[in-house]
Coordinates of C-alpha atoms and ligand atoms in Angstrom, one line a residue:
Chain A
M8 CA -23.0 -29.4 45.4
K9 CA -22.9 -26.3 47.3
E10 CA -19.8 -25.9 48.8
K11 CA -20.9 -26.4 52.2
T12 CA -21.1 -30.2 51.2
N13 CA -17.7 -30.6 51.8
L14 CA -17.0 -29.2 55.3
P15 CA -16.7 -31.9 57.9
V16 CA -20.0 -33.3 59.0
G17 CA -22.0 -31.3 61.7
E18 CA -19.6 -28.8 61.2
E19 CA -21.7 -26.4 60.6
A20 CA -24.8 -26.7 62.7
I21 CA -22.1 -27.1 65.9
R22 CA -21.7 -23.3 64.8
L23 CA -25.0 -22.3 64.8
K24 CA -26.3 -24.1 67.7
G25 CA -23.6 -24.8 69.5
W26 CA -22.1 -28.1 70.5
W27 CA -25.0 -29.5 72.3
R28 CA -27.8 -28.2 70.7
A29 CA -26.3 -29.8 67.4
H30 CA -26.1 -33.6 70.6
R31 CA -29.0 -33.5 71.7
F32 CA -30.3 -36.5 70.2
L33 CA -27.3 -38.1 70.3
L34 CA -26.6 -37.0 74.7
L35 CA -30.2 -37.7 75.2
R36 CA -30.0 -41.2 73.6
R37 CA -27.0 -42.3 75.0
L38 CA -28.4 -41.0 78.7
S39 CA -31.4 -43.7 77.2
Q40 CA -29.5 -46.5 76.1
G41 CA -27.7 -46.2 79.7
F42 CA -31.2 -46.2 82.0
F43 CA -32.2 -48.8 80.9
L44 CA -29.1 -50.7 80.6
L45 CA -28.0 -49.1 84.5
L46 CA -32.4 -50.3 85.4
F47 CA -30.9 -53.7 84.9
L48 CA -28.3 -53.6 86.7
L49 CA -30.0 -51.4 90.3
G50 CA -30.2 -54.6 91.6
P51 CA -27.1 -56.5 91.1
W52 CA -25.6 -54.2 91.6
F53 CA -27.1 -52.3 94.8
G54 CA -29.6 -54.2 95.8
L55 CA -32.1 -52.5 94.4
W56 CA -34.2 -54.6 92.3
W57 CA -36.9 -52.2 90.9
V58 CA -36.5 -54.1 87.8
A59 CA -35.4 -57.9 87.9
G60 CA -34.7 -60.1 84.8
T61 CA -33.1 -59.5 80.7
L62 CA -35.0 -57.8 78.1
A63 CA -36.4 -60.5 77.2
G64 CA -39.1 -61.0 80.0
S65 CA -38.5 -58.8 83.4
R66 CA -39.9 -57.5 86.1
T67 CA -40.7 -53.9 87.5
F68 CA -41.5 -52.3 90.9
G69 CA -43.0 -56.8 91.6
L70 CA -45.2 -55.8 89.7
L71 CA -45.2 -54.7 85.9
P72 CA -44.7 -57.2 83.3
L73 CA -42.5 -57.1 79.7
T74 CA -41.7 -59.3 77.0
D75 CA -39.3 -59.6 74.0
P76 CA -42.2 -59.7 71.6
L77 CA -40.1 -60.6 69.2
V78 CA -38.8 -63.5 71.9
L79 CA -42.2 -65.0 72.5
A80 CA -43.1 -64.9 69.1
Q81 CA -40.7 -67.6 68.0
S82 CA -41.7 -69.3 71.6
L83 CA -45.0 -69.6 69.7
A84 CA -43.6 -70.6 66.8
A85 CA -41.8 -73.2 68.4
G86 CA -45.1 -74.3 69.9
H87 CA -45.2 -73.2 73.0
W88 CA -48.2 -71.4 74.9
P89 CA -47.4 -68.9 76.8
E90 CA -48.0 -68.0 80.7
L91 CA -50.1 -64.6 80.6
T92 CA -48.1 -63.0 82.5
A93 CA -45.2 -62.7 79.5
L94 CA -48.8 -62.5 77.4
I95 CA -49.3 -59.2 78.2
G96 CA -46.0 -58.1 79.6
A97 CA -45.6 -58.7 75.4
A98 CA -48.7 -56.4 74.4
I99 CA -47.6 -53.8 76.8
V100 CA -44.4 -53.5 75.2
V101 CA -45.9 -54.4 71.4
M102 CA -48.6 -51.2 72.8
A103 CA -45.2 -48.9 73.4
Y104 CA -44.0 -49.3 70.0
L105 CA -46.8 -49.6 67.9
L106 CA -46.9 -45.8 69.6
I107 CA -43.5 -44.3 68.9
G108 CA -41.5 -46.4 66.5
G109 CA -40.7 -49.8 66.8
R110 CA -37.5 -48.8 65.6
V111 CA -36.7 -46.5 68.9
Y112 CA -35.9 -49.8 70.5
C113 CA -32.7 -49.7 67.3
S114 CA -31.9 -46.5 68.9
W115 CA -32.9 -45.5 72.5
V116 CA -32.6 -48.8 74.4
C117 CA -31.1 -51.4 72.2
P118 CA -27.0 -52.4 74.5
I119 CA -26.3 -53.1 70.8
N120 CA -26.6 -49.7 69.3
P121 CA -24.1 -47.9 71.0
V122 CA -21.2 -50.8 69.2
T123 CA -22.1 -50.7 66.0
D124 CA -22.4 -46.5 66.5
A125 CA -18.7 -46.7 67.6
A126 CA -17.7 -49.2 64.9
H127 CA -19.1 -47.1 63.0
W128 CA -17.5 -44.0 63.7
L129 CA -14.6 -45.6 63.4
H130 CA -15.3 -46.6 60.6
V131 CA -15.2 -42.7 59.1
R132 CA -12.5 -41.9 60.7
L133 CA -10.5 -44.9 59.3
G134 CA -11.9 -43.2 55.9
L135 CA -13.1 -47.0 54.7
Q136 CA -14.5 -48.7 52.8
K137 CA -18.3 -49.3 52.3
G138 CA -18.0 -52.8 51.5
W139 CA -20.9 -55.5 51.6
Q140 CA -24.0 -53.7 51.2
P141 CA -26.6 -56.2 51.2
K142 CA -30.0 -55.2 50.6
R143 CA -32.0 -53.2 53.0
H144 CA -34.6 -55.8 53.2
T145 CA -32.7 -58.9 53.9
R146 CA -33.3 -58.2 57.5
L147 CA -37.4 -59.4 56.5
W148 CA -35.8 -62.4 55.6
L149 CA -34.1 -63.7 57.5
L150 CA -36.7 -62.7 60.2
G151 CA -38.7 -65.2 59.0
T152 CA -35.7 -67.3 58.8
V153 CA -35.2 -67.3 62.3
L154 CA -39.0 -67.8 63.1
A155 CA -39.2 -70.6 60.1
V156 CA -36.1 -72.3 62.0
S157 CA -38.0 -71.5 65.0
A158 CA -41.0 -74.0 64.1
L159 CA -38.5 -76.7 63.2
T160 CA -36.5 -76.8 65.3
G161 CA -38.7 -75.9 68.4
S162 CA -36.8 -73.9 70.4
I163 CA -36.7 -69.9 70.6
A164 CA -33.9 -69.4 67.8
W165 CA -32.5 -66.4 67.3
E166 CA -31.7 -66.5 71.4
A167 CA -28.6 -68.6 70.7
I168 CA -27.0 -66.7 69.0
N169 CA -28.4 -63.3 69.4
P170 CA -25.8 -60.3 70.7
I171 CA -28.3 -58.0 71.8
T172 CA -28.9 -61.0 75.1
M173 CA -26.6 -61.7 75.3
L174 CA -24.8 -58.4 76.3
Q175 CA -27.4 -56.9 78.4
R176 CA -27.9 -60.8 79.5
G177 CA -23.5 -61.0 79.8
L178 CA -23.8 -58.0 81.9
V179 CA -26.5 -58.3 83.8
F180 CA -26.0 -62.0 84.9
G181 CA -22.2 -62.7 83.6
M182 CA -20.9 -62.6 80.2
G183 CA -19.1 -66.0 79.4
F184 CA -17.9 -65.4 76.1
A185 CA -20.7 -63.4 74.5
W186 CA -18.1 -60.1 74.0
A187 CA -16.5 -62.9 71.5
L188 CA -19.9 -62.2 69.5
V189 CA -20.5 -58.1 70.4
A190 CA -16.6 -58.5 68.9
L191 CA -17.7 -60.0 65.9
V192 CA -21.4 -57.9 65.1
F193 CA -17.8 -54.7 66.2
L194 CA -15.7 -56.4 63.5
F195 CA -18.1 -56.5 60.9
D196 CA -19.5 -53.4 61.2
L197 CA -16.2 -51.0 61.0
L198 CA -14.6 -54.2 58.4
V199 CA -17.1 -56.1 56.4
S200 CA -20.5 -53.8 56.2
R201 CA -20.7 -50.2 56.5
R202 CA -24.0 -49.9 59.1
G203 CA -24.1 -53.6 58.3
W204 CA -25.7 -55.4 61.0
C205 CA -28.4 -52.6 62.4
G206 CA -28.6 -50.9 58.5
H207 CA -29.1 -54.9 56.7
L208 CA -29.1 -57.9 58.3
C209 CA -30.4 -57.3 62.2
P210 CA -33.7 -59.6 62.0
V211 CA -34.6 -58.3 65.9
G212 CA -34.3 -53.8 63.5
A213 CA -36.0 -55.2 61.3
F214 CA -39.6 -56.7 63.8
Y215 CA -39.2 -53.9 65.6
G216 CA -38.9 -51.4 62.4
L217 CA -42.5 -54.1 61.2
L218 CA -44.1 -52.8 64.5
G219 CA -43.6 -49.4 63.3
T220 CA -44.4 -48.6 59.9
H221 CA -48.1 -47.0 61.4
S222 CA -46.4 -45.7 65.0
L223 CA -47.4 -42.1 65.9
L224 CA -44.6 -40.1 66.6
R225 CA -42.0 -39.3 63.9
V226 CA -39.6 -37.0 62.3
S227 CA -40.6 -34.4 59.8
A228 CA -38.8 -32.7 57.0
A229 CA -41.4 -29.7 57.7
G230 CA -38.1 -27.3 56.7
R231 CA -37.0 -28.6 54.1
A232 CA -37.3 -25.1 52.1
A233 CA -34.8 -23.8 54.1
C234 CA -32.2 -27.2 52.8
D235 CA -28.2 -25.9 51.4
D236 CA -27.9 -29.6 50.3
C237 CA -25.0 -30.0 52.9
M238 CA -25.9 -33.3 52.7
D239 CA -25.5 -33.7 56.7
C240 CA -28.6 -35.3 57.3
F241 CA -27.6 -38.0 55.2
A242 CA -24.1 -38.8 56.4
V243 CA -25.4 -39.0 60.2
C244 CA -28.7 -41.3 59.6
P245 CA -27.6 -44.9 59.7
E246 CA -30.5 -45.7 56.8
N247 CA -30.7 -42.3 55.1
Q248 CA -32.6 -43.9 52.2
V249 CA -35.5 -42.9 54.4
I250 CA -35.1 -38.4 53.8
A251 CA -35.2 -38.2 50.3
P252 CA -38.5 -39.1 50.1
A253 CA -39.4 -36.3 52.9
L254 CA -37.1 -33.6 52.2
R255 CA -37.2 -33.7 48.4
G256 CA -40.2 -34.8 48.2
K257 CA -42.0 -32.3 45.7
D258 CA -44.9 -29.9 46.7
G259 CA -48.1 -32.0 48.5
E260 CA -45.2 -34.5 49.2
T261 CA -45.9 -35.2 53.0
P262 CA -42.7 -33.8 54.6
L263 CA -43.1 -36.6 57.4
I264 CA -40.6 -39.7 57.2
L265 CA -42.8 -43.1 57.2
S266 CA -40.3 -45.0 56.5
P267 CA -40.6 -47.7 59.1
D268 CA -36.8 -47.9 58.6
C269 CA -36.2 -45.3 59.8
T270 CA -35.1 -45.2 63.8
N271 CA -36.2 -41.6 65.3
C272 CA -32.4 -41.8 67.2
G273 CA -32.6 -37.8 65.8
R274 CA -29.5 -37.2 64.9
C275 CA -30.8 -35.2 61.2
V276 CA -32.6 -33.2 63.8
D277 CA -29.1 -32.5 65.8
V278 CA -27.2 -32.4 62.4
C279 CA -29.4 -29.4 61.0
S280 CA -27.6 -26.4 60.6
V281 CA -30.5 -24.8 59.6
D282 CA -33.6 -26.5 61.9
V283 CA -34.5 -28.9 58.3
F284 CA -36.1 -31.9 61.0
A285 CA -38.2 -31.3 63.7
F286 CA -40.3 -34.2 65.7
T287 CA -44.0 -34.3 65.8
H288 CA -47.1 -37.4 65.1
R289 CA -47.8 -39.1 62.0
F290 CA -50.8 -36.6 61.0
D291 CA -48.7 -32.8 61.0
S292 CA -47.8 -32.8 58.3
H293 CA -47.5 -28.6 57.3
I294 CA -45.1 -27.4 55.4
D295 CA -43.3 -24.0 56.5
A296 CA -43.2 -21.6 54.2
P297 CA -39.6 -21.3 52.2
S298 CA -38.1 -17.5 54.2
S299 CA -34.7 -16.1 52.7
P300 CA -33.0 -19.7 53.4
P301 CA -29.7 -18.6 56.0
E302 CA -33.1 -17.8 58.5
R303 CA -33.9 -20.3 60.6
S304 CA -37.6 -21.3 60.6
R305 CA -38.0 -22.5 63.7
H306 CA -40.8 -26.0 64.6
S307 CA -40.2 -28.2 67.5
A308 CA -41.4 -30.7 68.8
A309 CA -40.4 -33.3 71.4
Chain B
M10 CA -47.1 -68.7 30.0
P11 CA -45.7 -70.0 26.9
A12 CA -42.5 -71.6 26.8
A13 CA -40.3 -69.4 24.1
M14 CA -40.9 -65.5 26.2
P15 CA -38.0 -64.7 27.5
L16 CA -38.0 -63.1 31.2
S17 CA -37.6 -58.7 30.9
P18 CA -34.2 -58.5 31.9
Q19 CA -36.6 -56.7 35.2
R20 CA -38.1 -60.3 35.7
R21 CA -35.1 -61.9 36.1
R22 CA -32.7 -59.8 38.4
F23 CA -36.1 -59.5 40.6
L24 CA -36.1 -63.7 39.7
M25 CA -32.3 -63.6 40.7
D26 CA -31.9 -61.2 44.0
T27 CA -35.2 -63.6 45.3
A28 CA -32.9 -66.8 44.7
R29 CA -30.4 -65.3 46.6
M30 CA -31.7 -64.2 49.3
A31 CA -33.5 -67.5 50.1
G32 CA -29.9 -69.8 49.7
G33 CA -28.4 -67.7 51.7
C34 CA -31.4 -67.7 53.9
A35 CA -31.0 -71.2 53.7
L36 CA -27.8 -71.5 54.6
A37 CA -28.3 -68.9 58.0
G38 CA -31.2 -70.9 58.9
G39 CA -29.2 -74.2 58.9
A40 CA -26.7 -72.6 60.5
L41 CA -29.3 -71.3 63.5
A42 CA -30.6 -74.7 63.5
W43 CA -27.6 -76.5 63.9
L44 CA -26.6 -74.2 67.2
A45 CA -29.9 -73.7 68.2
R46 CA -30.6 -78.3 68.0
D47 CA -26.9 -78.6 69.3
A48 CA -27.7 -76.2 72.2
R49 CA -29.7 -79.0 73.1
A50 CA -26.8 -81.6 74.9
L51 CA -27.9 -80.8 78.6
P52 CA -25.1 -82.1 80.5
A53 CA -25.5 -85.5 82.6
D54 CA -24.6 -82.9 85.9
A55 CA -26.7 -79.7 85.0
L56 CA -30.7 -80.4 86.5
R57 CA -33.6 -77.8 85.4
P58 CA -35.8 -75.8 88.1
P59 CA -38.2 -76.6 89.6
G60 CA -42.0 -77.6 87.7
A61 CA -39.5 -77.3 84.5
L62 CA -40.7 -79.0 80.6
P63 CA -39.0 -81.6 79.4
E64 CA -36.5 -80.4 78.1
A65 CA -37.1 -80.4 74.4
E66 CA -40.3 -77.9 74.9
F67 CA -38.4 -76.1 77.8
L68 CA -36.1 -74.9 75.0
G69 CA -39.1 -73.1 73.1
A70 CA -40.9 -72.8 76.5
C71 CA -37.9 -70.2 78.5
I72 CA -37.6 -66.6 77.4
R73 CA -34.4 -67.0 79.5
C74 CA -35.2 -63.7 81.6
G75 CA -34.3 -65.1 84.6
L76 CA -36.9 -64.2 86.8
C77 CA -36.7 -67.3 88.3
V78 CA -32.6 -67.5 88.7
R79 CA -33.4 -63.5 90.5
D80 CA -36.5 -65.1 93.1
C81 CA -34.2 -68.7 94.3
P82 CA -33.4 -67.4 97.8
Y83 CA -30.5 -69.6 98.1
D84 CA -29.0 -69.0 94.8
T85 CA -29.4 -72.1 93.2
L86 CA -30.1 -71.0 89.9
T87 CA -27.9 -69.7 87.3
L88 CA -28.5 -68.5 83.6
A89 CA -25.3 -70.3 81.9
E90 CA -23.0 -68.0 80.3
L91 CA -22.1 -68.8 76.5
G92 CA -18.9 -71.6 76.3
A93 CA -18.5 -71.3 79.7
D94 CA -21.8 -73.8 80.8
G95 CA -22.9 -76.6 78.9
P96 CA -27.1 -76.0 79.0
A97 CA -28.4 -73.1 76.6
T98 CA -27.7 -69.6 76.6
G99 CA -28.4 -68.2 78.8
T100 CA -31.3 -71.2 80.4
P101 CA -31.3 -71.5 83.7
F102 CA -30.0 -74.1 85.6
F103 CA -28.3 -76.0 88.5
T104 CA -25.7 -77.9 89.6
A105 CA -26.7 -80.4 92.5
R106 CA -22.9 -81.0 93.5
D107 CA -22.3 -76.8 94.0
V108 CA -25.7 -75.5 95.4
P109 CA -28.8 -78.0 96.0
C110 CA -32.5 -76.4 95.6
E111 CA -33.5 -76.0 98.8
M112 CA -37.5 -77.5 98.3
C113 CA -39.3 -74.3 98.9
D114 CA -42.9 -74.6 99.8
D115 CA -44.1 -71.6 97.8
I116 CA -42.0 -72.7 94.4
P117 CA -41.0 -68.9 93.8
C118 CA -38.7 -70.1 90.9
V119 CA -42.2 -71.8 89.6
V120 CA -43.5 -68.8 91.0
A121 CA -42.0 -66.4 88.9
C122 CA -41.4 -67.4 85.6
P123 CA -43.2 -65.9 83.3
T124 CA -44.1 -67.7 80.8
G125 CA -45.2 -71.0 81.8
A126 CA -41.0 -73.1 81.1
L127 CA -41.7 -74.4 84.8
D128 CA -45.1 -75.9 84.8
P129 CA -47.6 -72.7 87.5
G130 CA -49.3 -76.3 88.1
L131 CA -46.4 -77.7 90.3
R132 CA -47.7 -77.1 93.5
D133 CA -46.5 -79.5 96.2
I134 CA -42.6 -79.4 95.6
D135 CA -43.2 -82.7 96.8
E136 CA -44.1 -83.5 93.5
A137 CA -41.4 -82.2 91.4
R138 CA -39.1 -84.0 88.9
M139 CA -35.9 -82.4 88.6
G140 CA -33.1 -85.8 88.4
T141 CA -33.2 -88.3 90.8
A142 CA -29.9 -90.0 92.9
V143 CA -28.9 -92.9 92.2
L144 CA -26.3 -94.3 93.9
V145 CA -23.5 -94.8 91.8
D146 CA -20.5 -95.9 93.6
Q147 CA -21.5 -99.1 95.9
E148 CA -17.3 -99.5 96.0
N149 CA -16.5 -96.4 97.6
C150 CA -20.0 -95.2 99.9
L151 CA -19.1 -95.8 102.9
N152 CA -22.6 -97.3 103.7
F153 CA -21.9 -99.3 101.4
L154 CA -18.5 -100.5 103.5
G155 CA -20.2 -101.3 105.9
L156 CA -19.7 -97.4 108.4
R157 CA -22.2 -95.9 109.3
C158 CA -22.1 -92.4 107.4
D159 CA -25.9 -92.1 106.9
V160 CA -25.9 -88.8 105.9
C161 CA -27.2 -88.4 102.0
Y162 CA -29.9 -89.9 104.3
R163 CA -30.3 -87.6 106.6
V164 CA -29.9 -84.7 104.5
C165 CA -33.0 -86.0 102.8
P166 CA -35.7 -83.7 103.0
V167 CA -37.9 -86.1 101.8
I168 CA -36.4 -89.2 104.1
D169 CA -37.3 -92.3 104.7
E170 CA -39.8 -92.3 101.7
A171 CA -36.9 -90.4 98.8
I172 CA -33.6 -93.0 101.0
T173 CA -34.2 -95.5 103.1
L174 CA -31.3 -97.3 104.6
E175 CA -32.4 -101.1 103.5
L176 CA -30.6 -104.3 105.5
S177 CA -28.7 -107.2 105.1
H178 CA -25.5 -108.8 106.8
N179 CA -22.4 -107.8 106.0
D180 CA -20.0 -111.2 105.0
R181 CA -17.3 -109.4 105.7
S182 CA -17.6 -108.4 109.4
G183 CA -20.1 -111.8 109.5
H184 CA -21.8 -110.1 112.3
H185 CA -22.4 -106.5 111.3
A186 CA -25.1 -105.6 108.7
I187 CA -24.9 -103.2 105.6
F188 CA -27.1 -100.4 106.1
A189 CA -27.4 -99.0 102.3
P190 CA -28.6 -95.8 101.0
T191 CA -30.9 -97.1 98.2
V192 CA -33.5 -94.8 96.9
H193 CA -36.9 -95.2 95.8
A194 CA -37.1 -92.5 92.4
E195 CA -40.5 -92.3 93.0
H196 CA -40.7 -90.4 95.8
C197 CA -37.1 -88.4 94.4
T198 CA -37.5 -84.9 93.0
G199 CA -33.9 -84.6 92.3
C200 CA -33.4 -81.8 94.7
G201 CA -29.4 -83.3 95.5
K202 CA -29.5 -82.3 99.0
C203 CA -27.8 -85.6 99.4
E204 CA -25.2 -85.4 96.8
K205 CA -23.9 -81.7 97.7
S206 CA -23.7 -84.0 101.3
C207 CA -21.6 -87.0 100.8
V208 CA -18.8 -86.5 102.6
L209 CA -16.4 -88.3 99.9
P210 CA -14.2 -86.1 97.8
E211 CA -16.3 -87.1 94.4
A212 CA -20.2 -87.4 95.8
A213 CA -21.0 -91.8 95.0
I214 CA -24.4 -90.7 95.3
K215 CA -25.2 -88.3 92.4
V216 CA -28.4 -87.0 91.2
L217 CA -29.2 -87.6 87.7
P218 CA -31.1 -86.8 84.5
M219 CA -34.1 -89.5 84.1
R220 CA -33.0 -90.1 80.7
L221 CA -30.0 -91.2 83.0
A222 CA -30.7 -92.4 86.0
R223 CA -34.3 -94.4 85.1
G224 CA -35.0 -97.4 82.7
A225 CA -38.6 -98.0 81.5
P226 CA -40.5 -100.9 81.7
A227 CA -41.8 -101.7 77.9
E228 CA -45.4 -100.9 77.1
H229 CA -47.2 -104.8 77.1
Y230 CA -45.0 -105.7 79.9
R231 CA -47.7 -107.2 83.1
K232 CA -46.0 -108.3 86.3
G233 CA -48.1 -111.5 86.6
W234 CA -47.4 -111.7 90.4
E235 CA -49.5 -107.7 90.6
E236 CA -51.9 -109.3 87.7
M237 CA -52.5 -112.4 90.1
E238 CA -53.2 -110.3 92.5
E239 CA -55.8 -107.8 90.8
K240 CA -57.5 -110.8 89.1
G241 CA -57.6 -113.3 90.9
G242 CA -55.8 -115.2 88.9
P243 CA -53.3 -115.7 85.5
L244 CA -53.9 -113.1 82.9
V245 CA -53.4 -115.5 80.6
E246 CA -55.5 -118.8 81.5
G247 CA -54.0 -122.2 80.6
V248 CA -50.1 -120.6 80.3
I249 CA -48.2 -123.8 81.5
D250 CA -45.6 -123.4 83.9
L251 CA -42.1 -124.1 82.5
P252 CA -39.5 -125.3 85.0
D253 CA -37.7 -122.6 86.9
R254 CA -34.2 -122.3 86.3
L255 CA -31.7 -122.1 89.5
P256 CA -28.4 -121.0 89.7
G257 CA -25.4 -123.6 90.5
P258 CA -25.3 -127.5 90.0
G259 CA -28.4 -129.7 89.7
T260 CA -30.4 -127.5 88.0
D261 CA -30.0 -128.9 84.4
N262 CA -34.1 -129.0 83.5
L263 CA -33.1 -132.2 81.2
A264 CA -32.4 -134.4 83.7
A265 CA -35.3 -132.9 86.2
P266 CA -37.3 -130.3 84.7
G267 CA -38.9 -128.5 86.9
G268 CA -36.6 -128.9 90.1
F269 CA -33.6 -130.4 92.0
E270 CA -31.5 -133.3 91.0
P271 CA -32.4 -135.8 93.3
S272 CA -29.1 -135.0 95.4
F273 CA -27.4 -138.2 95.4
T274 CA -26.4 -137.7 91.4
L275 CA -25.1 -134.8 92.9
P276 CA -22.0 -134.1 93.7
A277 CA -20.5 -135.3 97.4
S278 CA -20.6 -132.5 99.8
P279 CA -20.8 -128.8 100.4
V280 CA -24.5 -127.7 97.7
P281 CA -24.1 -123.8 98.0
G282 CA -27.7 -122.9 97.6
A283 CA -29.2 -126.2 97.7
G284 CA -31.9 -125.1 101.4
E285 CA -33.2 -122.2 98.8
Ligands
SF4_409 S1 -37.4 -74.4 94.7 FE1 -36.2 -72.4 96.2 S2 -34.0 -73.3 95.5 FE2 -35.4 -74.6 94.8 S3 -34.7 -73.7 92.7 FE3 -36.9 -73.0 93.0 S4 -36.1 -71.2 94.4 FE4 -34.4 -72.1 94.8
SF4_410 S1 -37.9 -67.3 84.6 FE1 -38.7 -69.0 83.1 S2 -38.4 -68.5 81.7 FE2 -37.6 -67.2 82.8 S3 -35.8 -68.1 83.2 FE3 -36.8 -68.9 84.1 S4 -37.4 -70.8 83.3 FE4 -36.5 -69.5 81.6
SF4_411 S1 -32.1 -86.2 95.1 FE1 -31.3 -87.4 97.5 S2 -31.4 -85.1 99.1 FE2 -33.3 -85.0 97.5 S3 -35.1 -86.0 97.1 FE3 -33.5 -87.5 95.6 S4 -32.9 -88.3 97.4 FE4 -33.5 -86.5 98.6
SF4_412 S1 -23.1 -89.7 102.4 FE1 -21.8 -90.6 100.4 S2 -20.8 -91.9 101.4 FE2 -22.3 -91.7 103.3 S3 -23.6 -92.1 103.1 FE3 -24.5 -91.5 101.7 S4 -23.7 -91.9 99.2 FE4 -22.0 -93.2 100.8

């Protein structure tokens, strides 16, 4: 372990790249999350009905339909064949995430992400124990369960408790006690299980992860030769099991982070002081030639 | 596999993990199923938008997007909020006494629905069946008391079909008529305008979901008089005509099969209903 490992996470990156560049994708992500929320609020708040509806289903400029494919999948499982509008809406969403990576939904759109990120921030600040860490694939099991329950009860089962749509619908239409569910998720992540909700349980994340298995947009550890083992990327990554295969790959092994769990949040790109990571596409498996470590090899897409 | 072969530790671990996961999911799934089914208990005063599929199907079809709510020009519809409203969270409903459905000709809510949870086959709003109005309280309805309120009747968009005023004698005053508001379920859309407009502090006429508002005839029942008209004869030949039983004295079937006892055996004086 190098002594840098013990520095506070991200300090080196801030020193070398400046605060803004060391938080570039984090800020962009927050902007994006705010943007998607605001789109839906323009109507109720300012009477600008560019986008109407919720994340489950919406209509943009009175024309473009978008439907959450998981909600629709549950509807299908429940035995309802939806009208064409909803099917087209889901197809468009599926296409988009097939391309940019399913879990882009998690880190760039989902309104629960800022909640669990906040819980994690506080969790680290308070120096709490990891807590209960169910297997990562628990969420896949839960996804299966959700579809099975939909089929058995003939209803869109997950929507009975889905904190994501509850929060978003709450903000756009009226909250009721949905905030209590959101608070539960926050407390769960803070006290029971580090990164527990998004990282281990959420079936929506699991679904979008599956969608993005072969997505085009990927993060690559192309500059891995320059890695100085500070471990900051592991510390910030919400799914840090995805990093090692790419970063620690032997010669000839791809530097691309190919795991569907990667949310394309870009925090590793931000926090690496020697710019090992960059956004690229899944066919770009080039590796930067090793250079003397302190010098920063630069390659940036996105 | 030979029975004696012990499981390798990895395999054992794998099976244990899988069993544990399956058990956990069964538990979680059971809880979720309970919640999802619980959501079916639609309160009696919550009405679904026009064209809504039957409740059990609706819960499998409505994605809770709220587009119907947005496109309703009268702000009739709302999405149910968790813990605050009765219907399944996020699904659209309205409460007749708050804001009834104005029965738009172009039915924008149905047009907006992307999933078919509101049946696009509904083209004529008069065909909508959101519920059925029932005059639930004849003891307080002003018309039943003999006054001429008529408000529910006047506001009904399907006036003279869904609600009519049926005349009968007012026994109390002796020389007035009672104009009883009478709902004909066949034509009532369940829009709720009558309930909204009832002048009483608590409406005497209410729109109820079909399951509460209506009975249903048994599949095998035939109305003899209808059959008679259709066929020109009884449905089953050779049925014996059973004696009619009428209320009041003098109708003892054993003493006088098929009719009244002769008046001379009746107790003296006023014979109510004997003129029938
Ligand atoms: S028919 Fe008109 S008033 Fe009635 S719920 Fe639909 S949009 Fe609203
Ligand atoms: S528009 Fe259709 S799917 Fe959307 S909330 Fe209304 S009934 Fe449900
Ligand atoms: S609910 Fe009332 S106002 Fe509406 S159609 Fe039926 S009787 Fe008429
Ligand atoms: S509005 Fe109410 S009180 Fe008046 S006639 Fe109708 S039900 Fe009776």
